[in-house]
Amino acid sequence: MSRSLRRGALAAVAIVFSIASLSACAAGMQAETLKVKPDNAAVTVDEIKIQNALVITQPKTDAEGPAVVSATVFNTGSTEQTIESITVAGAGEVKLTAAEGSGPVTVPAQGSIILGGAGNPAAVIDNGPEVAKNTGGVQEVVFRFSETGDVKVQALVVPATSYFEGYGPSSLPKPPAEPSTKPSGSPSGTPSGTPSGTPSQSATGQAGDPGEGTPSDSASASQSASH
């Protein structure tokens, strides 16, 4: 091969590497461009996208108490959708509570919500110890939406420590304390003093009481017997 041909081949290789380098720079580090999935579970079905799906247990795996489902739910559609139910494999259906304390959990159109954490809707798993057995692994969680239907995601099972502490069971709202029913002071119906129905001594000696007569009657009977 002549020297000119070798120079031409080297120049072509250099151009190819330059184009590849520029393409890589243009792609950037975005997950969608590089096809890199987030660290936590994510799934997209129609207009619904679920990211960072987690099952968060008690801080200690052998502790009693509930677990929770935490996730960020996006709705890219033009109609709001309601989360009708959430089911965790092996633990059954979870209890959904809106941020306001009552009503459905709704994902607004072109919006998103976060499940778990202070001021957010809650998804509570009563059978916490059962899911805690799978800590460090994954658990299938099924979200059922009013329009999209069932959306399945493999959620990581983690204890409520470190970054997850603020989204775990300990962050659930506490029910208000019930008012005390213990009466204060003495009952208003307690009688004071002597009952008004107690008979007085003036009632003794009335007619008809056996063996009781007046002193004057006894004296009259003695005088009659002596005559």
Short mmCIF file of C-alpha atoms in Angstrom, two decimals:
data_model
loop_
_atom_site.label_atom_id
_atom_site.label_comp_id
_atom_site.label_asym_id
_atom_site.label_seq_id
_atom_site.Cartn_x
_atom_site.Cartn_y
_atom_site.Cartn_z
CA MET A 1 0.00 0.00 0.00
CA SER A 2 1.37 3.42 -0.96
CA ARG A 3 2.08 6.07 1.60
CA SER A 4 -0.80 8.22 0.30
CA LEU A 5 -3.31 5.38 0.71
CA ARG A 6 -2.14 4.74 4.26
CA ARG A 7 -2.60 8.40 5.05
CA GLY A 8 -6.10 8.33 3.61
CA ALA A 9 -7.09 5.28 5.65
CA LEU A 10 -5.82 6.86 8.88
CA ALA A 11 -7.74 10.03 8.14
CA ALA A 12 -10.97 8.06 7.60
CA VAL A 13 -10.53 6.21 10.90
CA ALA A 14 -9.94 9.50 12.70
CA ILE A 15 -13.15 10.95 11.24
CA VAL A 16 -15.16 7.89 12.36
CA PHE A 17 -13.89 8.17 15.94
CA SER A 18 -14.62 11.89 15.95
CA ILE A 19 -18.25 11.31 14.88
CA ALA A 20 -18.69 8.59 17.52
CA SER A 21 -17.32 10.88 20.21
CA LEU A 22 -19.61 13.73 19.19
CA SER A 23 -22.62 11.39 19.14
CA ALA A 24 -21.84 10.21 22.66
CA CYS A 25 -21.53 13.79 23.88
CA ALA A 26 -24.81 14.73 22.25
CA ALA A 27 -26.54 11.81 23.94
CA GLY A 28 -25.55 13.11 27.36
CA MET A 29 -26.24 11.17 30.55
CA GLN A 30 -30.03 11.04 30.42
CA ALA A 31 -31.51 7.69 31.41
CA GLU A 32 -33.92 7.64 28.47
CA THR A 33 -31.14 8.25 25.96
CA LEU A 34 -28.77 5.67 27.41
CA LYS A 35 -31.56 3.17 28.15
CA VAL A 36 -30.50 3.08 31.81
CA LYS A 37 -33.29 2.24 34.22
CA PRO A 38 -33.61 4.03 37.58
CA ASP A 39 -32.11 2.40 40.67
CA ASN A 40 -35.57 1.64 42.01
CA ALA A 41 -38.46 -0.16 40.34
CA ALA A 42 -40.26 1.73 37.55
CA VAL A 43 -42.90 0.85 34.97
CA THR A 44 -45.03 2.66 32.37
CA VAL A 45 -48.44 1.52 31.11
CA ASP A 46 -50.38 3.86 28.82
CA GLU A 47 -50.68 7.21 30.62
CA ILE A 48 -49.53 5.87 33.98
CA LYS A 49 -45.90 5.82 35.06
CA ILE A 50 -44.77 4.47 38.44
CA GLN A 51 -41.28 5.19 39.73
CA ASN A 52 -39.34 4.43 42.92
CA ALA A 53 -41.77 1.70 43.98
CA LEU A 54 -40.81 0.39 47.43
CA VAL A 55 -42.25 -1.80 50.16
CA ILE A 56 -40.96 -0.27 53.39
CA THR A 57 -41.04 -2.42 56.52
CA GLN A 58 -40.36 -1.72 60.18
CA PRO A 59 -36.76 -0.62 60.92
CA LYS A 60 -36.03 -4.06 62.40
CA THR A 61 -37.12 -7.05 60.33
CA ASP A 62 -38.35 -8.99 63.38
CA ALA A 63 -40.45 -6.09 64.72
CA GLU A 64 -44.22 -6.28 64.82
CA GLY A 65 -46.25 -3.64 63.02
CA PRO A 66 -47.45 -2.60 59.57
CA ALA A 67 -45.44 -1.97 56.42
CA VAL A 68 -46.21 0.55 53.67
CA VAL A 69 -46.02 0.92 49.91
CA SER A 70 -44.23 4.03 48.70
CA ALA A 71 -44.03 5.21 45.08
CA THR A 72 -44.26 8.21 42.79
CA VAL A 73 -47.19 7.94 40.37
CA PHE A 74 -47.39 10.08 37.21
CA ASN A 75 -50.45 10.59 35.02
CA THR A 76 -49.61 11.95 31.56
CA GLY A 77 -53.21 11.70 30.34
CA SER A 78 -55.88 14.36 30.08
CA THR A 79 -58.18 12.72 32.64
CA GLU A 80 -57.56 12.17 36.33
CA GLN A 81 -57.33 8.59 37.53
CA THR A 82 -58.17 7.03 40.85
CA ILE A 83 -56.05 4.35 42.48
CA GLU A 84 -58.79 1.86 43.24
CA SER A 85 -56.57 -0.68 45.03
CA ILE A 86 -53.02 -1.82 45.66
CA THR A 87 -52.21 -5.48 46.24
CA VAL A 88 -48.92 -6.87 47.52
CA ALA A 89 -48.09 -10.49 46.69
CA GLY A 90 -48.25 -12.63 49.82
CA ALA A 91 -49.76 -9.86 51.94
CA GLY A 92 -53.09 -9.15 50.25
CA GLU A 93 -54.75 -5.80 49.62
CA VAL A 94 -53.38 -2.74 51.36
CA LYS A 95 -55.37 0.02 53.05
CA LEU A 96 -55.42 3.24 51.03
CA THR A 97 -55.88 6.57 52.81
CA ALA A 98 -56.04 9.94 51.07
CA ALA A 99 -53.86 12.82 52.27
CA GLU A 100 -56.98 14.50 53.65
CA GLY A 101 -57.79 11.42 55.70
CA SER A 102 -60.84 10.38 53.68
CA GLY A 103 -61.95 9.96 50.07
CA PRO A 104 -60.24 8.32 47.09
CA VAL A 105 -56.56 8.59 46.19
CA THR A 106 -56.57 10.44 42.85
CA VAL A 107 -53.73 11.17 40.43
CA PRO A 108 -54.55 14.45 38.62
CA ALA A 109 -54.33 14.77 34.86
CA GLN A 110 -50.84 15.86 33.75
CA GLY A 111 -49.78 15.54 37.38
CA SER A 112 -48.33 13.20 39.96
CA ILE A 113 -48.63 12.11 43.57
CA ILE A 114 -46.29 10.53 46.11
CA LEU A 115 -47.44 7.62 48.23
CA GLY A 116 -45.95 7.65 51.70
CA GLY A 117 -44.40 10.37 53.81
CA ALA A 118 -45.86 13.23 55.80
CA GLY A 119 -48.80 14.99 54.16
CA ASN A 120 -49.13 12.38 51.39
CA PRO A 121 -51.60 9.55 50.74
CA ALA A 122 -50.74 6.33 52.58
CA ALA A 123 -50.84 2.67 51.51
CA VAL A 124 -50.61 0.49 54.63
CA ILE A 125 -49.89 -3.25 54.72
CA ASP A 126 -51.31 -4.72 57.92
CA ASN A 127 -49.34 -7.95 57.50
CA GLY A 128 -45.99 -6.25 57.92
CA PRO A 129 -43.97 -9.19 59.32
CA GLU A 130 -44.91 -11.31 56.31
CA VAL A 131 -43.40 -8.91 53.77
CA ALA A 132 -40.46 -8.20 56.07
CA LYS A 133 -39.28 -11.77 55.42
CA ASN A 134 -38.36 -10.62 51.92
CA THR A 135 -36.27 -7.62 53.01
CA GLY A 136 -33.49 -7.03 50.52
CA GLY A 137 -35.44 -8.70 47.73
CA VAL A 138 -38.39 -7.68 45.56
CA GLN A 139 -42.13 -8.04 45.96
CA GLU A 140 -44.76 -7.84 43.23
CA VAL A 141 -47.12 -4.92 43.75
CA VAL A 142 -50.23 -4.42 41.60
CA PHE A 143 -51.75 -0.94 41.28
CA ARG A 144 -55.29 -0.85 39.91
CA PHE A 145 -56.33 2.43 38.24
CA SER A 146 -59.80 3.57 37.27
CA GLU A 147 -58.90 3.96 33.57
CA THR A 148 -55.63 2.12 32.92
CA GLY A 149 -56.48 -0.95 34.98
CA ASP A 150 -53.80 -3.12 36.57
CA VAL A 151 -50.18 -1.97 36.56
CA LYS A 152 -47.64 -4.42 37.98
CA VAL A 153 -44.26 -3.46 39.36
CA GLN A 154 -41.50 -5.35 41.16
CA ALA A 155 -40.90 -3.22 44.26
CA LEU A 156 -37.78 -3.38 46.40
CA VAL A 157 -38.37 -4.38 50.04
CA VAL A 158 -36.36 -2.16 52.39
CA PRO A 159 -36.46 -1.32 56.12
CA ALA A 160 -37.49 2.15 57.29
CA THR A 161 -33.95 3.34 57.93
CA SER A 162 -31.65 5.98 56.46
CA TYR A 163 -33.24 7.56 53.34
CA PHE A 164 -36.47 5.58 53.74
CA GLU A 165 -37.20 6.50 57.36
CA GLY A 166 -39.43 9.45 56.48
CA TYR A 167 -41.56 7.30 54.18
CA GLY A 168 -41.88 4.21 56.39
CA PRO A 169 -44.53 3.06 58.87
CA SER A 170 -43.28 5.44 61.56
CA SER A 171 -44.39 8.40 59.41
CA LEU A 172 -48.03 7.30 59.40
CA PRO A 173 -50.42 9.84 60.98
CA LYS A 174 -51.30 9.07 64.58
CA PRO A 175 -55.01 8.83 65.49
CA PRO A 176 -56.25 11.56 67.86
CA ALA A 177 -56.25 10.65 71.55
CA GLU A 178 -59.64 9.67 72.91
CA PRO A 179 -61.04 11.99 75.62
CA SER A 180 -60.83 10.67 79.17
CA THR A 181 -64.09 9.26 80.56
CA LYS A 182 -62.93 9.31 84.20
CA PRO A 183 -65.26 11.62 86.21
CA SER A 184 -63.67 14.47 88.12
CA GLY A 185 -64.82 15.22 91.69
CA SER A 186 -67.82 13.68 93.44
CA PRO A 187 -70.89 12.70 91.44
CA SER A 188 -73.63 15.30 91.55
CA GLY A 189 -76.17 12.63 92.54
CA THR A 190 -74.47 11.65 95.81
CA PRO A 191 -76.89 12.34 98.71
CA SER A 192 -75.63 14.56 101.51
CA GLY A 193 -76.86 14.46 105.14
CA THR A 194 -79.77 12.38 106.44
CA PRO A 195 -82.35 11.09 103.96
CA SER A 196 -85.56 13.09 104.04
CA GLY A 197 -87.62 9.90 104.46
CA THR A 198 -86.19 8.97 107.92
CA PRO A 199 -89.02 8.95 110.53
CA SER A 200 -88.66 11.30 113.50
CA GLN A 201 -89.23 10.33 117.15
CA SER A 202 -92.57 12.19 117.25
CA ALA A 203 -94.15 9.33 115.36
CA THR A 204 -93.72 6.87 118.26
CA GLY A 205 -96.71 6.12 120.50
CA GLN A 206 -99.29 6.34 117.80
CA ALA A 207 -102.56 4.43 118.16
CA GLY A 208 -102.44 0.86 117.06
CA ASP A 209 -98.80 0.25 118.16
CA PRO A 210 -98.84 -2.87 120.34
CA GLY A 211 -97.69 -2.57 124.01
CA GLU A 212 -97.43 1.16 123.90
CA GLY A 213 -100.02 3.27 125.78
CA THR A 214 -99.87 6.70 127.37
CA PRO A 215 -98.87 7.00 131.06
CA SER A 216 -102.32 8.49 132.00
CA ASP A 217 -104.16 5.40 130.69
CA SER A 218 -102.07 3.08 132.90
CA ALA A 219 -102.78 5.17 136.02
CA SER A 220 -106.57 5.18 135.40
CA ALA A 221 -106.63 1.38 135.09
CA SER A 222 -104.84 0.93 138.47
CA GLN A 223 -107.25 3.17 140.35
CA SER A 224 -110.31 1.34 138.98
CA ALA A 225 -108.94 -2.00 140.11
CA SER A 226 -108.42 -0.81 143.73
CA HIS A 227 -112.01 0.20 144.28
#
